[in-house]
Short mmCIF file of C-alpha atoms in Angstrom, two decimals:
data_model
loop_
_atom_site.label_atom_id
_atom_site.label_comp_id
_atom_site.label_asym_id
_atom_site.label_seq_id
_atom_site.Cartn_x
_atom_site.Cartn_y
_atom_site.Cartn_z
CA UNK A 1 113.34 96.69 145.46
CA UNK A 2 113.04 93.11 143.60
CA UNK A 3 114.67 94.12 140.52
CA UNK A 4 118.05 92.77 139.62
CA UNK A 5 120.75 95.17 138.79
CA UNK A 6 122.95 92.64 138.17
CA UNK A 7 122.28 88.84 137.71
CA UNK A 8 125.55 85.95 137.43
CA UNK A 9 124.58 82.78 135.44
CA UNK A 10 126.73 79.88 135.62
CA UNK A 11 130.16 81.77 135.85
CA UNK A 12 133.33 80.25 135.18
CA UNK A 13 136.71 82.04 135.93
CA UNK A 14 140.01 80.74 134.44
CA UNK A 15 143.07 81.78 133.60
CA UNK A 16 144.74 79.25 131.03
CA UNK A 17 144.17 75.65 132.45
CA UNK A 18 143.60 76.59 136.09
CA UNK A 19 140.31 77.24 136.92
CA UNK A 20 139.38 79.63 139.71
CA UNK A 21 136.04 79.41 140.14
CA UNK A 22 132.63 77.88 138.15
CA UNK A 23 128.81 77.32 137.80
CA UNK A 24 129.10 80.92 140.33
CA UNK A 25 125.22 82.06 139.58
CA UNK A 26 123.67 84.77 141.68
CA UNK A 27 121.33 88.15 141.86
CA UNK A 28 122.27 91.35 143.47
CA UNK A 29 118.91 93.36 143.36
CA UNK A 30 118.41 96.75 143.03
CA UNK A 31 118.86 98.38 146.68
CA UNK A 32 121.11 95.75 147.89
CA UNK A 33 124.59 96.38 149.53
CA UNK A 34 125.54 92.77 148.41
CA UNK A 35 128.57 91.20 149.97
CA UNK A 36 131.60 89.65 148.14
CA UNK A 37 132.79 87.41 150.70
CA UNK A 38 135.57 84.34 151.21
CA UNK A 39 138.89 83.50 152.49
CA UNK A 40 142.04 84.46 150.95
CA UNK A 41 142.75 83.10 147.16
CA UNK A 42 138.83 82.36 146.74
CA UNK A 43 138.82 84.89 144.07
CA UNK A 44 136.80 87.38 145.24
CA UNK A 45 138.81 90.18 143.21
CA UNK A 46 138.88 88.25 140.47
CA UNK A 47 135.11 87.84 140.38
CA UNK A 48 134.59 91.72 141.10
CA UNK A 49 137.04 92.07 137.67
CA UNK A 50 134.51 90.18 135.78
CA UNK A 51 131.58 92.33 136.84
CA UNK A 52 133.26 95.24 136.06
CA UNK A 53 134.74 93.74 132.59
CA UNK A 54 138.43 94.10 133.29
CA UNK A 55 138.85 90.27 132.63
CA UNK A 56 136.20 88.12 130.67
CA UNK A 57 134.99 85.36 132.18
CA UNK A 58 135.65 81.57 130.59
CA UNK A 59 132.02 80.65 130.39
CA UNK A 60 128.49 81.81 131.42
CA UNK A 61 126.97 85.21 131.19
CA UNK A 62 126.70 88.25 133.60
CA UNK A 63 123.63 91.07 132.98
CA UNK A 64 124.19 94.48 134.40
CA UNK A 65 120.85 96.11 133.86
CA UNK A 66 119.57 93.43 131.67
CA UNK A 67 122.79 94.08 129.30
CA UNK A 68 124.56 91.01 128.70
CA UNK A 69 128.03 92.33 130.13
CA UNK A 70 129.81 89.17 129.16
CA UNK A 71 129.06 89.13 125.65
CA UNK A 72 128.45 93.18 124.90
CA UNK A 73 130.82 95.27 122.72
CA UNK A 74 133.05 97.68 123.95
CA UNK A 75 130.73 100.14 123.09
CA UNK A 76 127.42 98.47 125.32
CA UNK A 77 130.08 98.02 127.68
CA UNK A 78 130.99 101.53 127.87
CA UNK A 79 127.38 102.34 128.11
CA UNK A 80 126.94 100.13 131.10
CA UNK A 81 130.03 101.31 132.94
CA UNK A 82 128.64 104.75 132.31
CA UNK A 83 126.26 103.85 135.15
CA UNK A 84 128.29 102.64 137.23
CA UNK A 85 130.57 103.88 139.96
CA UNK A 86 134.12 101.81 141.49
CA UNK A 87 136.09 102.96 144.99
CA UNK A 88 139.21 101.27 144.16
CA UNK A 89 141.39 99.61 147.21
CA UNK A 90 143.91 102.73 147.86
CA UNK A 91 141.15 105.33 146.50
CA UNK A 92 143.03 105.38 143.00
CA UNK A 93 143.30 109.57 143.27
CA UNK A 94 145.75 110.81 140.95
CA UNK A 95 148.23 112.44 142.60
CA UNK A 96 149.61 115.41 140.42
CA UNK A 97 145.38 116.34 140.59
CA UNK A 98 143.65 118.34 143.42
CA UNK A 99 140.25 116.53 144.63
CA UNK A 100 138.25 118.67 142.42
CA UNK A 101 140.37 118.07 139.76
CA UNK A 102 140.03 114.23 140.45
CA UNK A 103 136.15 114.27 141.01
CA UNK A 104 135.83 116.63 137.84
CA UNK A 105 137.31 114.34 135.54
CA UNK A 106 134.32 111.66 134.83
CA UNK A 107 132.47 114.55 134.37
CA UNK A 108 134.51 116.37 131.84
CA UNK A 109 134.93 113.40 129.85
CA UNK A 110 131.28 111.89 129.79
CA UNK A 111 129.30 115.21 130.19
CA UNK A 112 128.75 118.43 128.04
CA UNK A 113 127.93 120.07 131.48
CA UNK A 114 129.65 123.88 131.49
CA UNK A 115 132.72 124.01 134.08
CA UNK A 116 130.54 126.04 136.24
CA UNK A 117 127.93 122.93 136.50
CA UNK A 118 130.93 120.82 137.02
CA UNK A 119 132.36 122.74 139.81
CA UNK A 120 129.29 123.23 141.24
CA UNK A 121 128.91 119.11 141.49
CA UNK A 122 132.72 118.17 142.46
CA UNK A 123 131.24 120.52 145.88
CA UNK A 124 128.08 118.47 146.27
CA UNK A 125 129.84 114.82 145.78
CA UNK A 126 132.90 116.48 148.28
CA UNK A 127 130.05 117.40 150.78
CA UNK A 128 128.03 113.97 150.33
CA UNK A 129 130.75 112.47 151.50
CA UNK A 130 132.03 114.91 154.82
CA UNK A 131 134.85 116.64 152.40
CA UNK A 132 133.63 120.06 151.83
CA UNK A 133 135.88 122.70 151.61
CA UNK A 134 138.62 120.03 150.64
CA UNK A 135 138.62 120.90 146.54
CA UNK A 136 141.82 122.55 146.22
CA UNK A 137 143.51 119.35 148.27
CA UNK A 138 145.79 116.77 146.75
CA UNK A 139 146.02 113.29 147.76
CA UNK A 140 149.53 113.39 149.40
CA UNK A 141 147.80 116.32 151.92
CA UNK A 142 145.00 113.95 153.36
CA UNK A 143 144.79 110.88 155.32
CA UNK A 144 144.13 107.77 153.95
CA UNK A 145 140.50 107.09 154.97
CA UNK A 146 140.11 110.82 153.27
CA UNK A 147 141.51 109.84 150.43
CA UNK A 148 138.91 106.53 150.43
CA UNK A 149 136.13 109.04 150.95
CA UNK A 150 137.72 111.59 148.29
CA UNK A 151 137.64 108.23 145.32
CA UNK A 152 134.16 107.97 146.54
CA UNK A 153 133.08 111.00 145.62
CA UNK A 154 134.63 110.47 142.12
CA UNK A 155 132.85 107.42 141.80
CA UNK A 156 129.82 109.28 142.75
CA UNK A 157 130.62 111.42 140.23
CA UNK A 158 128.32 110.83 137.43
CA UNK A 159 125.22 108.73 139.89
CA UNK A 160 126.22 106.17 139.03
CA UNK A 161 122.91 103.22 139.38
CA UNK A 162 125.84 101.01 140.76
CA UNK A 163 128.80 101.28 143.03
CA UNK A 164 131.72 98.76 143.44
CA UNK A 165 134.30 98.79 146.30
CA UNK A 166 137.63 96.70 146.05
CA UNK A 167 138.16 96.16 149.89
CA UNK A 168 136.99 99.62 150.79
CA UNK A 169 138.27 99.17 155.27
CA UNK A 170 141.82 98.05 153.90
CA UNK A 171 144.99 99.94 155.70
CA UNK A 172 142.11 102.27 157.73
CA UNK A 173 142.08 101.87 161.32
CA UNK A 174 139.00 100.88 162.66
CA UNK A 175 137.46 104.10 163.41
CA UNK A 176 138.12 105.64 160.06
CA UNK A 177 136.77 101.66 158.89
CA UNK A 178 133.60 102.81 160.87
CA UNK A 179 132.95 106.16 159.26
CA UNK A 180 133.33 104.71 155.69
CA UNK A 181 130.83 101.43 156.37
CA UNK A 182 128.41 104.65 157.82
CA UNK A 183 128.43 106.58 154.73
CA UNK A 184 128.09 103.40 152.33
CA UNK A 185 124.84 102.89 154.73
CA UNK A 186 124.15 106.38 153.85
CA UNK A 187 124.62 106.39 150.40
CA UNK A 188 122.53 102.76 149.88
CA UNK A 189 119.72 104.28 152.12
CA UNK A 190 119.80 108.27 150.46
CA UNK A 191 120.02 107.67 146.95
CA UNK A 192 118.92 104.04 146.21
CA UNK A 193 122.23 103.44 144.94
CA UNK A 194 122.99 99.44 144.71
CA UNK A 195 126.05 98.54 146.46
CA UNK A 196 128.78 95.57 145.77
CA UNK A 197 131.09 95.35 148.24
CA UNK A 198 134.35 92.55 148.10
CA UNK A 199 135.45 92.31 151.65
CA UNK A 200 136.48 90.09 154.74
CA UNK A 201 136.34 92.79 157.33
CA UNK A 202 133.20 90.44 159.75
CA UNK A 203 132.24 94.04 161.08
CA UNK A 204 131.90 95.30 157.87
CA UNK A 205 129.98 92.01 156.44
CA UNK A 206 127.19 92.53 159.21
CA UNK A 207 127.08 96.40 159.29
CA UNK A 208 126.32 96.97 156.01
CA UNK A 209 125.43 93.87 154.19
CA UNK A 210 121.94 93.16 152.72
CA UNK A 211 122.84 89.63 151.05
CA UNK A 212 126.15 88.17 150.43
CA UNK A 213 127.76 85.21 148.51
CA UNK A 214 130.53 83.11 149.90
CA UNK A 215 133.18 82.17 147.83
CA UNK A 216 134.73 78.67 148.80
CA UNK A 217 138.33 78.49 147.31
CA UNK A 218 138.31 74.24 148.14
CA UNK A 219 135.57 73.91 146.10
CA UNK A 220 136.17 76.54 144.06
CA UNK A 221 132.42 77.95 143.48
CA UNK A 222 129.81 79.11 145.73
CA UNK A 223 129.69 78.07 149.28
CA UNK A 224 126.63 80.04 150.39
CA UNK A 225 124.12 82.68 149.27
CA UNK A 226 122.19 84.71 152.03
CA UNK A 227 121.85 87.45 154.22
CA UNK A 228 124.83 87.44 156.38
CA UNK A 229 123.52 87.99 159.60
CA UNK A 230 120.95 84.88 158.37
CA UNK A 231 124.60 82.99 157.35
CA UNK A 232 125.52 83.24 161.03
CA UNK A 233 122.02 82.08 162.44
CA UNK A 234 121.66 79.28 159.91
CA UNK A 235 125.02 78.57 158.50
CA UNK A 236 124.58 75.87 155.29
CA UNK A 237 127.93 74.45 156.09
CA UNK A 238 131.12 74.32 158.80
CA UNK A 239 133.12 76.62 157.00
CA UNK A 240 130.92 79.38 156.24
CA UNK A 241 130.40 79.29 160.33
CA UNK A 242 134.35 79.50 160.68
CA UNK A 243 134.71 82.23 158.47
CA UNK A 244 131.95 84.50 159.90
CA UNK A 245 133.08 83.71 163.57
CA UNK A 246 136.79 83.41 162.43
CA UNK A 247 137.38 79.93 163.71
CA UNK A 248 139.28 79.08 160.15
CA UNK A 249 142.67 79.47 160.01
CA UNK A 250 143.63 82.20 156.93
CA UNK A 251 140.65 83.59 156.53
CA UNK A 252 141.56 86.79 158.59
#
């Protein structure tokens, strides 16, 4: 469990002139259900888009798996994605697509497995996440933490090593927020998979986290690395106490 899945060295983040973030270095080891973590504007999405190379970052490097993301061709990067696994904010389902349909798809395109095989999977990722018996669904027919747990069994789809999730408790109430943090928890602790998780939800932060970084939009680079249950015990600075106790105005 020491290995690192995916290590950040000296990140910057800019678009044009302005600068978002920079000299952002960190580890997210293999196991780990690492926590993406700041107030709003901090660029927490924006650093989650670099890891998963929808934007390329203005200086330093990023390894996934000892690749050098950053700096890989489209073709290492496809090879690296390959292996990786992302629960998008609204679940990302396509709607003209039943569930099975949607959870097929990865494997259809990166697979030579027959359509029995593949039908025979979209069940097992539907039941690894509660949903089975829901294949012939489509996304308008479920509710929306269904739908979250629906993209995650497409992102499940081909095992992946890692999983991302864009804000995964957003617009779920807080028992449906509840289930979902249980089956990440489930998944982390089941199948070894290593977990990155952008979020400000505090319950979520100290359910499921393992480590975290804090992104500090004022100084616009890393404000704390850490366990965030340790954060809270030991906090390195006021603000990363405000945040995680939610005495900071704008941070909710």
């Amino acid at each position: 469990m020491t290995e690192a899945k995916i290590k950040v060295d000296d990140l910057t983040i800019a678009y044009g002139d302005f600068v978002l973030m920079q000299h952002v270095s960190f580890e997210v080891k293999k196991g780990d259900v690492f926590i993406i973590m700041g107030g709003s504007g901090c660029g927490k999405s924006s650093l989650l888009r670099v890891l998963t190379g929808l934007v390329p970052p203005a200086k330093g490097n990023v390894f996934i798996n000892d690749v050098n993301f950053a700096k890989a061709s489209q073709n290492q990067k496809d090879e690296v994605m390959k292996k990786c696994g992302i629960l998008y904010q609204s679940g990302a389902l396509f709607s003209s697509m039943t569930l099975a349909e949607n959870i097929a798809l990865p494997l259809q395109q990166y697979t030579d497995y027959s359509d029995k095989l593949i039908n025979e999977l979209v069940s097992l990722k539907l039941a690894l996440v509660g949903m089975r018996g829901f294949e012939d669904f489509y996304p308008s027919e479920i509710s929306g933490g269904m739908k979250k747990r629906a993209g995650l069994a497409r992102a499940l789809a081909l095992d992946p090593e890692i999983v991302y999730f864009d804000e995964p408790s957003a617009g779920l109430d807080p028992i449906s927020s509840k289930l979902l943090d249980d089956l990440i928890v489930e998944i982390n602790k089941s199948l070894g998979t290593t977990i990155v998780v952008v979020t400000h939800e505090l319950s979520s932060i100290f359910t499921i986290g393992t480590n975290s970084i804090f992104l500090d939009a004022d100084k616009k680079g890393v404000g704390g690395i850490g366990n965030p249950k340790e954060l809270l015990k030991n906090p390195p600075n006021q603000k990363i106490l405000n945040f995680l106790t939610r005495g900071e105005k704008g941070n909710a």
